[in-house]
PDB file of C-alpha atoms in Angstrom:
ATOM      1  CA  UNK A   1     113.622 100.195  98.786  1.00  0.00           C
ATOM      2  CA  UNK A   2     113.492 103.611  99.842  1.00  0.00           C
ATOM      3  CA  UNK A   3     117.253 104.049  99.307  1.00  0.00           C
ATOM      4  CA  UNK A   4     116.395 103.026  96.010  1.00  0.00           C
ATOM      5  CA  UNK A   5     113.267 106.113  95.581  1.00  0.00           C
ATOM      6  CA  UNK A   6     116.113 108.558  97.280  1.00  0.00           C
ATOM      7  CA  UNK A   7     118.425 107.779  94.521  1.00  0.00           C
ATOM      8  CA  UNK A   8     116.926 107.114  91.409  1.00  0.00           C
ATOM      9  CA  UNK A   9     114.984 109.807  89.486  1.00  0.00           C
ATOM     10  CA  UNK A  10     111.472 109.896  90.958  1.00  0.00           C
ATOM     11  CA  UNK A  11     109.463 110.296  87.543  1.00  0.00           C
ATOM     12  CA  UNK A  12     111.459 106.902  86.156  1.00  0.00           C
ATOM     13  CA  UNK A  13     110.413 105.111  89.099  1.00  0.00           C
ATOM     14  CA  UNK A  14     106.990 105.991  89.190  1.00  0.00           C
ATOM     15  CA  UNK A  15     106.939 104.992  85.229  1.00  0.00           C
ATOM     16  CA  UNK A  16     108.969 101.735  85.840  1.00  0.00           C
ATOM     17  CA  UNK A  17     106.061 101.097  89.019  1.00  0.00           C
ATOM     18  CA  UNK A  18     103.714 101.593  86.726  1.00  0.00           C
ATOM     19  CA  UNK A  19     104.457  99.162  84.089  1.00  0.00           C
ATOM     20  CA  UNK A  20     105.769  96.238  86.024  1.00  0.00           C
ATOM     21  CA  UNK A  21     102.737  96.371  87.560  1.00  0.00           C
ATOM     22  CA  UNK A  22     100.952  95.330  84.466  1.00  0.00           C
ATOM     23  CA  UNK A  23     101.991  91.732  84.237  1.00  0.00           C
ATOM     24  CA  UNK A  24     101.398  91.372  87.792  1.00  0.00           C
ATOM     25  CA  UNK A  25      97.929  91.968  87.174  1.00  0.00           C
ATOM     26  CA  UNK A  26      97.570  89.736  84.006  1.00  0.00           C
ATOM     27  CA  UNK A  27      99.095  86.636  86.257  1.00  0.00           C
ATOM     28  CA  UNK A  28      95.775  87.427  88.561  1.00  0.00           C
ATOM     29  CA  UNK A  29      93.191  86.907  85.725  1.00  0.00           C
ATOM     30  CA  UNK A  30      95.491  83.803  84.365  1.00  0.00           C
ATOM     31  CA  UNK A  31      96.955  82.300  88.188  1.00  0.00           C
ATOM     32  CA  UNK A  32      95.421  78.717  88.096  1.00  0.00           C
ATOM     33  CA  UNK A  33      95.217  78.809  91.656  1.00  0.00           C
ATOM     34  CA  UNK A  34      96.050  80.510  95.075  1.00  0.00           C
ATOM     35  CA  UNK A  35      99.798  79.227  95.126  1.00  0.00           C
ATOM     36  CA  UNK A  36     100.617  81.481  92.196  1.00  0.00           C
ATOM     37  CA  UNK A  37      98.203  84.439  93.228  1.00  0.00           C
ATOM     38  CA  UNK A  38      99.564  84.717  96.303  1.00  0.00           C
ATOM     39  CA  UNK A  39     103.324  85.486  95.034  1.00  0.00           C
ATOM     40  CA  UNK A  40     101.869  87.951  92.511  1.00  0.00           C
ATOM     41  CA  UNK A  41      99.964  90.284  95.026  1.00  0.00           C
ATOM     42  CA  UNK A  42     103.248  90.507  97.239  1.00  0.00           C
ATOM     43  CA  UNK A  43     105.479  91.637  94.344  1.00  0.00           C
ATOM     44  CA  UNK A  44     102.503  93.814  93.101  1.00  0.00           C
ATOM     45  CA  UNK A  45     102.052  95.685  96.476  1.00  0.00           C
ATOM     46  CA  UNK A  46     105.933  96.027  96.874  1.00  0.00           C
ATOM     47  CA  UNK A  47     105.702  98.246  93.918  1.00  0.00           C
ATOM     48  CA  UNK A  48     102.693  99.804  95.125  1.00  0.00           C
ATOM     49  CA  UNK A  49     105.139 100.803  98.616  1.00  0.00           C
ATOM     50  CA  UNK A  50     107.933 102.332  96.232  1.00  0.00           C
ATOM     51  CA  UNK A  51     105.579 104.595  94.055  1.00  0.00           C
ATOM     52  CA  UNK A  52     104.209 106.030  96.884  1.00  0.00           C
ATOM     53  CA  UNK A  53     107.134 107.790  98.312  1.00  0.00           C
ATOM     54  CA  UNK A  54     108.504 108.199  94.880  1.00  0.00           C
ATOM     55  CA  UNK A  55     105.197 110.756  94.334  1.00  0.00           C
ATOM     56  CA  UNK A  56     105.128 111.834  97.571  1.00  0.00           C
ATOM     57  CA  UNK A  57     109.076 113.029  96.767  1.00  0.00           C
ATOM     58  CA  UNK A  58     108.722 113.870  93.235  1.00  0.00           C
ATOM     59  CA  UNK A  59     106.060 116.447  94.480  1.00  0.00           C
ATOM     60  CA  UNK A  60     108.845 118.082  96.583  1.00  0.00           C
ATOM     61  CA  UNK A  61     111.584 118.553  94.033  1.00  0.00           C
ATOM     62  CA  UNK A  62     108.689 120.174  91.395  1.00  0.00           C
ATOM     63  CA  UNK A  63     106.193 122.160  93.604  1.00  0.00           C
ATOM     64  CA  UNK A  64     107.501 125.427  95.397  1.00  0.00           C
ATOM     65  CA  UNK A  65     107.616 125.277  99.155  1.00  0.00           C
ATOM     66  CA  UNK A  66     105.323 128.114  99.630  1.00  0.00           C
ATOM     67  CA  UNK A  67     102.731 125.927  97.533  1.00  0.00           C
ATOM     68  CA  UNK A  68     103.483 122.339  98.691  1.00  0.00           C
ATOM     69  CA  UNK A  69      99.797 122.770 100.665  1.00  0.00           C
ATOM     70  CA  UNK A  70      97.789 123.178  98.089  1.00  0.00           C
ATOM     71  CA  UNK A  71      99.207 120.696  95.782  1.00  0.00           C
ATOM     72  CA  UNK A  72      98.976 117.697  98.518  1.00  0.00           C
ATOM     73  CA  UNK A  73      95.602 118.738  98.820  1.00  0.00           C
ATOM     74  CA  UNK A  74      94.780 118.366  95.027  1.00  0.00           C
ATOM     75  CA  UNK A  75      96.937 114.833  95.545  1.00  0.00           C
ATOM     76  CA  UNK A  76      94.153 113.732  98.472  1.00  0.00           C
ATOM     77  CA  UNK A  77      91.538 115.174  96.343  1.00  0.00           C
ATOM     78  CA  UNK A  78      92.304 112.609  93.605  1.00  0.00           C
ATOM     79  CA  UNK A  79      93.197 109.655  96.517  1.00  0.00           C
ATOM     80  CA  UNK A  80      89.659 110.561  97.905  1.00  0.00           C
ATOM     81  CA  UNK A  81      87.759 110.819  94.919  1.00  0.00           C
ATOM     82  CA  UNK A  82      88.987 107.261  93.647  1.00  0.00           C
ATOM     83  CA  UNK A  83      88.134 105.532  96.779  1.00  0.00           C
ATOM     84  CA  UNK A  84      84.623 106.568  96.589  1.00  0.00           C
ATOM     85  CA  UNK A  85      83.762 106.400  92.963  1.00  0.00           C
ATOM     86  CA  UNK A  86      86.536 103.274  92.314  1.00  0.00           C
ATOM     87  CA  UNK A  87      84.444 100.905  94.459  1.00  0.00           C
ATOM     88  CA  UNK A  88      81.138 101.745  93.222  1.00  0.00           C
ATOM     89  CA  UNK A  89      82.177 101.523  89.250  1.00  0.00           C
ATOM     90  CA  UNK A  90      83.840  98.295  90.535  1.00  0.00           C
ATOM     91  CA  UNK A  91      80.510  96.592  91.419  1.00  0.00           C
ATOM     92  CA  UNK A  92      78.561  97.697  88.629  1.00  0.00           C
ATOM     93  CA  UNK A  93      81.927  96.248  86.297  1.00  0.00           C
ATOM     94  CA  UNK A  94      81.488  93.406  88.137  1.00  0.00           C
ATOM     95  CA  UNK A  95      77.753  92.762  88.065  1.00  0.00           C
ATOM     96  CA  UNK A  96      77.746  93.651  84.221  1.00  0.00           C
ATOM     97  CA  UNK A  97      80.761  91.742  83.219  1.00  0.00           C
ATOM     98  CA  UNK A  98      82.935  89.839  85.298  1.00  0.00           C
ATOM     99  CA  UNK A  99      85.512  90.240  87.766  1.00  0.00           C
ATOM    100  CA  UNK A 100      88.303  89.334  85.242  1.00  0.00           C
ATOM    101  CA  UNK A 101      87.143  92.936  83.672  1.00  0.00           C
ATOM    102  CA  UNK A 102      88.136  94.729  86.429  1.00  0.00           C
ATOM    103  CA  UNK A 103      91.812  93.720  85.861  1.00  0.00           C
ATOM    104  CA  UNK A 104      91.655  94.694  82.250  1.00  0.00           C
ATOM    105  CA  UNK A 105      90.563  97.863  83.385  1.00  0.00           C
ATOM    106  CA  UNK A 106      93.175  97.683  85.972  1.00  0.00           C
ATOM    107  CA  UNK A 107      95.873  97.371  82.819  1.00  0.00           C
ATOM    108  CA  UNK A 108      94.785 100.230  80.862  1.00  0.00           C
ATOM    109  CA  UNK A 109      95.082 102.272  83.991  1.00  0.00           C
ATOM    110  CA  UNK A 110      98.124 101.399  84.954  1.00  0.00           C
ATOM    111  CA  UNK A 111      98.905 101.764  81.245  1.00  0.00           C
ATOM    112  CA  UNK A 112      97.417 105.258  80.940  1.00  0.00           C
ATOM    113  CA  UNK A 113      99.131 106.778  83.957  1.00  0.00           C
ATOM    114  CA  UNK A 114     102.549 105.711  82.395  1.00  0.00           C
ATOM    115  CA  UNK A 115     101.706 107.375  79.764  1.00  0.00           C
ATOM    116  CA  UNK A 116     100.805 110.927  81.511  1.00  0.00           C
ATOM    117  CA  UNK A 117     104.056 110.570  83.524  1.00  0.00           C
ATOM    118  CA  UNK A 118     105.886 110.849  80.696  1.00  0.00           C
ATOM    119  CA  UNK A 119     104.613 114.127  79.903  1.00  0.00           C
ATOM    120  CA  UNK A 120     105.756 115.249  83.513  1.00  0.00           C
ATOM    121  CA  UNK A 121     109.348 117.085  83.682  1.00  0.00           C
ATOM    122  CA  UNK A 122     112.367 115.393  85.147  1.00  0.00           C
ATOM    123  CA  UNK A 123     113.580 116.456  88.511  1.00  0.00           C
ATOM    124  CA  UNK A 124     116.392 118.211  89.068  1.00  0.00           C
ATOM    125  CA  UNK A 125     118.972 116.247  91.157  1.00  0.00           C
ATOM    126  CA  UNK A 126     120.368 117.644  94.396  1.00  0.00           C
ATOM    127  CA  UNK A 127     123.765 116.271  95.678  1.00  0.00           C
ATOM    128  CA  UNK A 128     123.336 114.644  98.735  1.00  0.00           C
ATOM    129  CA  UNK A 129     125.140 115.749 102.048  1.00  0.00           C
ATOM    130  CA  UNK A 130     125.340 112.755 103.665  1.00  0.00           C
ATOM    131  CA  UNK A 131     127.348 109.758 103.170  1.00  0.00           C
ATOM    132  CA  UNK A 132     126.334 107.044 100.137  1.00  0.00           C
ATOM    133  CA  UNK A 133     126.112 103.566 101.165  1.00  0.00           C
ATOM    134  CA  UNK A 134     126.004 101.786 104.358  1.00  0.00           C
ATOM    135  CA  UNK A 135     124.538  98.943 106.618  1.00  0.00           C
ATOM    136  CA  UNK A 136     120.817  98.795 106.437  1.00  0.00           C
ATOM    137  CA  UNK A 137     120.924  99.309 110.194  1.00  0.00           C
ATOM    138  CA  UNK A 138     123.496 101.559 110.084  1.00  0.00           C
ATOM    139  CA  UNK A 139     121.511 103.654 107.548  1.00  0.00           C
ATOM    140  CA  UNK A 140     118.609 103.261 109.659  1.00  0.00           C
ATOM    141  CA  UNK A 141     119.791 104.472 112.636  1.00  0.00           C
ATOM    142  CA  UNK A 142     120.871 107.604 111.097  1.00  0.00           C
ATOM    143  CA  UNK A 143     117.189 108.689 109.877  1.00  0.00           C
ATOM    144  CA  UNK A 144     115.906 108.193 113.715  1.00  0.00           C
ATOM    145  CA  UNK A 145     118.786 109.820 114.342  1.00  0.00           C
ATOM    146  CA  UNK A 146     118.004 113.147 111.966  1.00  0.00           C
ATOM    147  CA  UNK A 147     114.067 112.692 113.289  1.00  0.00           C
ATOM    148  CA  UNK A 148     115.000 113.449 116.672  1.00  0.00           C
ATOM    149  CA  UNK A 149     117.281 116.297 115.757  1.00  0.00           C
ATOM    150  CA  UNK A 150     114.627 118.365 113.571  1.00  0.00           C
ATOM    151  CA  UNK A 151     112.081 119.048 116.495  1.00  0.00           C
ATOM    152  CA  UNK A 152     109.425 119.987 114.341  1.00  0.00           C
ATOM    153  CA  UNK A 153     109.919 116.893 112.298  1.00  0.00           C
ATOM    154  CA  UNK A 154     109.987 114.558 115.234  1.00  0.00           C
ATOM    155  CA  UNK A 155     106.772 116.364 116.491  1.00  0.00           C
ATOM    156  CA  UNK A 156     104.973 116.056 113.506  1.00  0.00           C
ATOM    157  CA  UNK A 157     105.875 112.360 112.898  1.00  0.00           C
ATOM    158  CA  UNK A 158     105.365 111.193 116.276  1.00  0.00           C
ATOM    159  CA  UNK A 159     101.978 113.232 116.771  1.00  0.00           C
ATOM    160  CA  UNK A 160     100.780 111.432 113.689  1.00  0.00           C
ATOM    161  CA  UNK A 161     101.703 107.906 114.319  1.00  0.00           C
ATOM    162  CA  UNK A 162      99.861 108.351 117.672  1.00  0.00           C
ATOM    163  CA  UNK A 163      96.578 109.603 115.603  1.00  0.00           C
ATOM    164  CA  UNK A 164      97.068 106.392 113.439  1.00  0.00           C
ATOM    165  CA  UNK A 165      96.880 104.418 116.700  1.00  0.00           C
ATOM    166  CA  UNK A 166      93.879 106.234 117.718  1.00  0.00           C
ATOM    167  CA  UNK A 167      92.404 105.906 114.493  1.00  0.00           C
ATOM    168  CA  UNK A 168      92.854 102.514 114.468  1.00  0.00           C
ATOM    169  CA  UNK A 169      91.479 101.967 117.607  1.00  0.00           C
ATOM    170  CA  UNK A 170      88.082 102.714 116.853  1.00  0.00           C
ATOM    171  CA  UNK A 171      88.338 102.506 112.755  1.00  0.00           C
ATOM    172  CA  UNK A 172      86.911  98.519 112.930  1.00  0.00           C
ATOM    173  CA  UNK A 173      84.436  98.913 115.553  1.00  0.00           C
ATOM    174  CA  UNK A 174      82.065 101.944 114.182  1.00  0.00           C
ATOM    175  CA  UNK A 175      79.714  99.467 113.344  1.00  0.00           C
ATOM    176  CA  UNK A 176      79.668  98.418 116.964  1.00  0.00           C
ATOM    177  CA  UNK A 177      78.963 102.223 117.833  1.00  0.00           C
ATOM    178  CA  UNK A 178      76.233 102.308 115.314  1.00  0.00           C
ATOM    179  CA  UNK A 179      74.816  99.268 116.647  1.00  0.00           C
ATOM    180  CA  UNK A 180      74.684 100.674 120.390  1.00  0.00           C
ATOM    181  CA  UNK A 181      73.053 103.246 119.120  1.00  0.00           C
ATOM    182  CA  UNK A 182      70.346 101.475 116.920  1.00  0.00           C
ATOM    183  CA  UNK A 183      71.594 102.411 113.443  1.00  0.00           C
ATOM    184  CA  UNK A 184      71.426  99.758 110.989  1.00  0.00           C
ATOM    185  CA  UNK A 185      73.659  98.484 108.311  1.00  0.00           C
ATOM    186  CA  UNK A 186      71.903 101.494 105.847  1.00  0.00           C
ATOM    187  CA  UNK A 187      73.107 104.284 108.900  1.00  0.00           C
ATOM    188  CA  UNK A 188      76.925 102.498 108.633  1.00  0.00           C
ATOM    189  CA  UNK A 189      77.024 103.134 105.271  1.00  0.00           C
ATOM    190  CA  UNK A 190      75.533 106.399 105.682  1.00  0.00           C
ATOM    191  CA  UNK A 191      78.106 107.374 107.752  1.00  0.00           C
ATOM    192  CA  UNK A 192      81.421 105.961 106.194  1.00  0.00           C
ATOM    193  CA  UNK A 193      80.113 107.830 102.986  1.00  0.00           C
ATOM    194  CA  UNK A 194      79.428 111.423 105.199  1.00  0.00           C
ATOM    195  CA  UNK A 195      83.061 110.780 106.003  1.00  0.00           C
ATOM    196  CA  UNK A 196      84.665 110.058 102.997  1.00  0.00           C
ATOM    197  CA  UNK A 197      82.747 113.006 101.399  1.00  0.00           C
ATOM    198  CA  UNK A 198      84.236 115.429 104.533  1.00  0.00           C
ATOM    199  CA  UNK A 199      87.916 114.746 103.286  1.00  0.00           C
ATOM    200  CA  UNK A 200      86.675 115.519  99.636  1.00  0.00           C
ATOM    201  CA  UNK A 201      85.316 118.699 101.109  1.00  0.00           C
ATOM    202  CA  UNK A 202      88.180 119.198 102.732  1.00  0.00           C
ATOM    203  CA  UNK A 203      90.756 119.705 100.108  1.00  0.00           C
ATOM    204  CA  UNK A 204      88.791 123.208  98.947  1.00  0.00           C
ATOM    205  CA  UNK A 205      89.500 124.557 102.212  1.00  0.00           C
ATOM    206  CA  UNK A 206      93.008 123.829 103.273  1.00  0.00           C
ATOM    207  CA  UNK A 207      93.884 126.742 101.024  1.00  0.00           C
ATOM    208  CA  UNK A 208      91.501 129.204 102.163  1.00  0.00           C
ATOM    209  CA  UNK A 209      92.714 127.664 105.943  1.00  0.00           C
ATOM    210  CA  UNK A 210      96.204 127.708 104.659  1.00  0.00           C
ATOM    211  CA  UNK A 211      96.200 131.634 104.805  1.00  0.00           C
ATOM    212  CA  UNK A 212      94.706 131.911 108.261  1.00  0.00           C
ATOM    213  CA  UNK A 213      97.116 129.242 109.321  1.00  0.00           C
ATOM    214  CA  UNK A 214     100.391 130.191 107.879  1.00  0.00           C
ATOM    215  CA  UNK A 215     102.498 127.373 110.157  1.00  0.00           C
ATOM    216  CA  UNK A 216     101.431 123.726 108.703  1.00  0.00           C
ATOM    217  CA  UNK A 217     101.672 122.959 112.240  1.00  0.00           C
ATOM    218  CA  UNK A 218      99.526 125.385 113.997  1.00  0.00           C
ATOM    219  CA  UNK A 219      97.113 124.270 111.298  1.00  0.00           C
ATOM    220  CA  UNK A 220      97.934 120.501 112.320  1.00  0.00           C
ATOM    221  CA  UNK A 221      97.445 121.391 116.120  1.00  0.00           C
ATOM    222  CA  UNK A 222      93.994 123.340 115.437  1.00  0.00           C
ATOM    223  CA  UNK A 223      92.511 119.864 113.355  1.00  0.00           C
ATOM    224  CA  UNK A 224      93.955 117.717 116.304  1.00  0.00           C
ATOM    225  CA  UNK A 225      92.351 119.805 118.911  1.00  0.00           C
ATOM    226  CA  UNK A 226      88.939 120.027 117.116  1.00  0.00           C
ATOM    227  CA  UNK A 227      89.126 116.152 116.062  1.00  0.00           C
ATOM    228  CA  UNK A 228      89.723 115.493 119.428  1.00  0.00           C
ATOM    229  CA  UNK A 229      86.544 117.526 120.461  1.00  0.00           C
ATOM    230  CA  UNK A 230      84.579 115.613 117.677  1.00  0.00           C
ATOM    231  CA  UNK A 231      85.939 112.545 119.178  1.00  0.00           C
ATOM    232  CA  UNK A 232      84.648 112.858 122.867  1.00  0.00           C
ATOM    233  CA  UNK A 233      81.201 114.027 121.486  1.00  0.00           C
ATOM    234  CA  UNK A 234      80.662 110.826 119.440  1.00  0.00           C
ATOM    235  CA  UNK A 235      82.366 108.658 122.711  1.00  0.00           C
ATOM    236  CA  UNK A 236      79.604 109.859 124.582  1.00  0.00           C
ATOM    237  CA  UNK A 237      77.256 109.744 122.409  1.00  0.00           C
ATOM    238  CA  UNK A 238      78.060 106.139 122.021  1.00  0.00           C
ATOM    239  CA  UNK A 239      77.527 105.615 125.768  1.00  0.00           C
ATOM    240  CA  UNK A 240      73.802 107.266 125.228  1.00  0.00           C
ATOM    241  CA  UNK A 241      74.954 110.392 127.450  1.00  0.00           C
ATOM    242  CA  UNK A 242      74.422 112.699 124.373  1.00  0.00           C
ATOM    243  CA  UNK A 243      71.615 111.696 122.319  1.00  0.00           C
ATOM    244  CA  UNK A 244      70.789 113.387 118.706  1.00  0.00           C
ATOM    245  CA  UNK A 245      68.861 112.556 115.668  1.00  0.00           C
ATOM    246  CA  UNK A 246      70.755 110.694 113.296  1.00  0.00           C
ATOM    247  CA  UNK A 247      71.207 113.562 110.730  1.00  0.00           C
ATOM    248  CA  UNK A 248      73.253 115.012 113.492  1.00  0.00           C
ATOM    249  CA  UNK A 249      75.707 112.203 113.716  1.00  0.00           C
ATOM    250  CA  UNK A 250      76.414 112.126 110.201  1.00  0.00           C
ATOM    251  CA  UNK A 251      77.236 115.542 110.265  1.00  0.00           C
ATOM    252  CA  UNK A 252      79.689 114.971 113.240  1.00  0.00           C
ATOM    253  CA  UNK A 253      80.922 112.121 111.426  1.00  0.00           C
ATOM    254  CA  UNK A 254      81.380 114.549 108.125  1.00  0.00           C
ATOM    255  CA  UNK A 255      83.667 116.851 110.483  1.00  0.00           C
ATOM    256  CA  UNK A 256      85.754 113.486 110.812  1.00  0.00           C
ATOM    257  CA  UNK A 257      86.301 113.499 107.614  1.00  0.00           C
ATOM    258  CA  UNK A 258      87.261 116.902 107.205  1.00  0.00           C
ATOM    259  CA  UNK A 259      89.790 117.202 110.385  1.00  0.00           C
ATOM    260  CA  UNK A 260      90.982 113.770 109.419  1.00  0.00           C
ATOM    261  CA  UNK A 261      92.157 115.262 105.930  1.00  0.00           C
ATOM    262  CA  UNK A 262      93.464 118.299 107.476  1.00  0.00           C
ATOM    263  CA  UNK A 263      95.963 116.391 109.687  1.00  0.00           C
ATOM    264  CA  UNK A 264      96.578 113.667 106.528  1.00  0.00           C
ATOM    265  CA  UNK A 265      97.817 117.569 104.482  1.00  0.00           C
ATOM    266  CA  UNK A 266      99.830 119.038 107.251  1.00  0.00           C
ATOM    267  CA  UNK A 267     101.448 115.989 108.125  1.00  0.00           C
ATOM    268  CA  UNK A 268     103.264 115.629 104.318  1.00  0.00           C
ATOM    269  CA  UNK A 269     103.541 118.641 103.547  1.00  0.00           C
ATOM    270  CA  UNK A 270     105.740 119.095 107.023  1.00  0.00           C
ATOM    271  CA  UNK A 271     107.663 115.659 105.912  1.00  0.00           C
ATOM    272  CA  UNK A 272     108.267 117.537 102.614  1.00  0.00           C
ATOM    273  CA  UNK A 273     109.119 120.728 103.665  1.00  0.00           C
ATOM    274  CA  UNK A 274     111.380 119.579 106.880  1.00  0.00           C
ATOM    275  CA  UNK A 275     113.538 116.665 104.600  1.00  0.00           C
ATOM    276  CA  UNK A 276     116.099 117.260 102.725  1.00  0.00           C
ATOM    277  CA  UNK A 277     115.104 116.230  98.990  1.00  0.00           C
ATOM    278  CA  UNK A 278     117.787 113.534  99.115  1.00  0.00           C
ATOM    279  CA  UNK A 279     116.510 111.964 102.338  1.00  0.00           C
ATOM    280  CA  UNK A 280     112.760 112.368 101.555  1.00  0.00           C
ATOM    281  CA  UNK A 281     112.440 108.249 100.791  1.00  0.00           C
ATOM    282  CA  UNK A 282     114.498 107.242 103.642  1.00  0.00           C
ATOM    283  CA  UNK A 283     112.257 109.493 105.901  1.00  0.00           C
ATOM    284  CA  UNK A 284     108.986 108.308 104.576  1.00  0.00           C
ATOM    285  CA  UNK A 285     110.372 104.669 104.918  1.00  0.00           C
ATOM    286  CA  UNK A 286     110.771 105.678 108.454  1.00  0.00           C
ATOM    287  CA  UNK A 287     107.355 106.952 109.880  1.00  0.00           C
ATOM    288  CA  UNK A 288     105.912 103.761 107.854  1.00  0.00           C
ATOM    289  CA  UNK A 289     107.565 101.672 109.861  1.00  0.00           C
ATOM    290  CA  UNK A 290     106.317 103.132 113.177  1.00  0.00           C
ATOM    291  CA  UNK A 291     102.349 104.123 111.487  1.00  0.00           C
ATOM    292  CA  UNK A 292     102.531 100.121 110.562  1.00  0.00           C
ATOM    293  CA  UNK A 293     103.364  99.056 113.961  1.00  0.00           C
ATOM    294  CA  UNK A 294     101.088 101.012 115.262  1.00  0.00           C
ATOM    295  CA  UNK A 295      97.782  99.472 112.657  1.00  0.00           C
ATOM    296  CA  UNK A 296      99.427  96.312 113.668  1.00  0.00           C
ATOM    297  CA  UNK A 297      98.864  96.972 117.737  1.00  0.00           C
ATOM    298  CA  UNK A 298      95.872  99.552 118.093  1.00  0.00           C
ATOM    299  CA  UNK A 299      93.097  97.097 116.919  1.00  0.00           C
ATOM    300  CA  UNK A 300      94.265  94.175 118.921  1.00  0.00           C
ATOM    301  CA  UNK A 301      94.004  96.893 122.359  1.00  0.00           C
ATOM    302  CA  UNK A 302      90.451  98.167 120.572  1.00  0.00           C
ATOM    303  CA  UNK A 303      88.701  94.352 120.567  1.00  0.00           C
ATOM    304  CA  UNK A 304      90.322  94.657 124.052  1.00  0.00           C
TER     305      UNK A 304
END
């Protein structure tokens, strides 16, 4: 699939995700059972793993270099914003209508967005250095191969598949922090929000940090230090050697939010800036692969 997204014009794909997502999400209001749901939500989120490199490339071939920063962070803004207010307009959709609504909703989305990609200017194509074709493994093989060649790249990808593993390590159990330290199911929710508003914050001040940081990476390296800071305070805290007033921890928690979203910026825009246009879905493909592995591992050693 990503060879497809490096070769195919990035706006048509994104439109063609788009639409033949549609029926997929008819066949869940009409599936007659789980047999035929099941099939549907597979082929649905296989287009949902080609748009996003597809955007995440199109991006590169239409925003400057110098302003690639900025316009990822407008990207997370909208990412952000729907996965607060999505949820919530979900449950009310769902407690006024029913849950078949939510689909329909779902269509004229999907629908909609076509629509405003078409207003969106083609790409220009760039002729691709490197040979067409080839073995899947072969193919493979020569993107780790590339990765380890661009130090910066490999740096940058490897530093954030470890934070994925980190992240993922304690990402399930914050409720069991919150219950060690006698928060209730209110204080969870309390805090997931205080995060999830701190990357929202976030995106209006990557640019103003973008200027004091003009290396993505130094920027990357600052959040990762800091987080890492943030991380050993609430570690402790959970262990009752630090103790604060809860107000405190959901500020702490709101600078998780905000370093979290820092690293999430730095980390595409260097994948952007560091790949070749031509390679950018090959790439992304790539440091999937290992950030899956790693989801797949880290909360299996966290219940540890």
């Amino acid at each position: 699939m990503a060879v497809v997204v490096d070769r195919s014009s990035k706006k048509q794909l994104m439109i063609m995700c788009c639409l033949l997502r549609i029926p997929f999400v008819i066949g869940f209001i009409l599936a007659p059972n789980l047999y035929f749901l099941l099939p549907l939500v597979f082929f649905k989120e296989v287009l949902d793993v080609i748009f996003d490199p597809a955007r995440q490339a199109y991006i590169r071939f239409v925003v400057p270099r110098d302003q690639l920063q900025e316009a990822n962070a407008l990207s997370q803004l909208s990412m952000n914003g729907a996965k607060i207010t999505a949820p919530a307009l979900g449950g009310l959709i769902v407690a006024a209508f029913d849950p078949q609504m939510v689909f329909i909703l779902e269509v004229i989305g999907f629908s909609l967005a076509s629509i405003a990609l078409l207003r969106l200017p083609i790409e220009e194509k760039e002729k691709s250095k490197n040979k067409e074709g080839g073995l899947f493994w072969s193919d493979f093989a020569d993107r780790i191969r590339y990765i380890r060649s661009n130090r910066i790249l490999a740096f940058n990808i490897g530093s954030m598949t470890f934070s994925m593993f980190i992240i993922s390590l304690y990402d399930k159990l914050i409720v069991l922090w919150t219950k060690n330290l006698g928060i209730g199911i209110d204080g969870f929710g309390t805090i997931l929000s205080a995060v999830a508003v701190g990357s929202i914050v976030g995106t209006f001040l990557v640019t103003p940090f973008s200027r004091l940081f003009e290396n993505p990476l130094m920027m990357s390296a600052a959040a990762g230090l800091l987080g890492g800071g943030i991380w050993l305070l609430i570690g402790i805290g959970g262990w009752r050697w630090v103790t604060a007033p809860f107000f405190v921890w959901v500020v702490v928690w709101f600078w998780v939010g905000i370093m979290s979203l820092f690293s999430s910026i730095t980390y595409t825009t260097l994948i952007q800036s560091e790949t070749p246009p031509e390679m950018i879905g090959r790439i992304i493909a790539v440091t999937h692969g290992f950030q899956n592995t790693a989801l797949l591992i880290s909360p299996l050693l966290g219940a540890v």
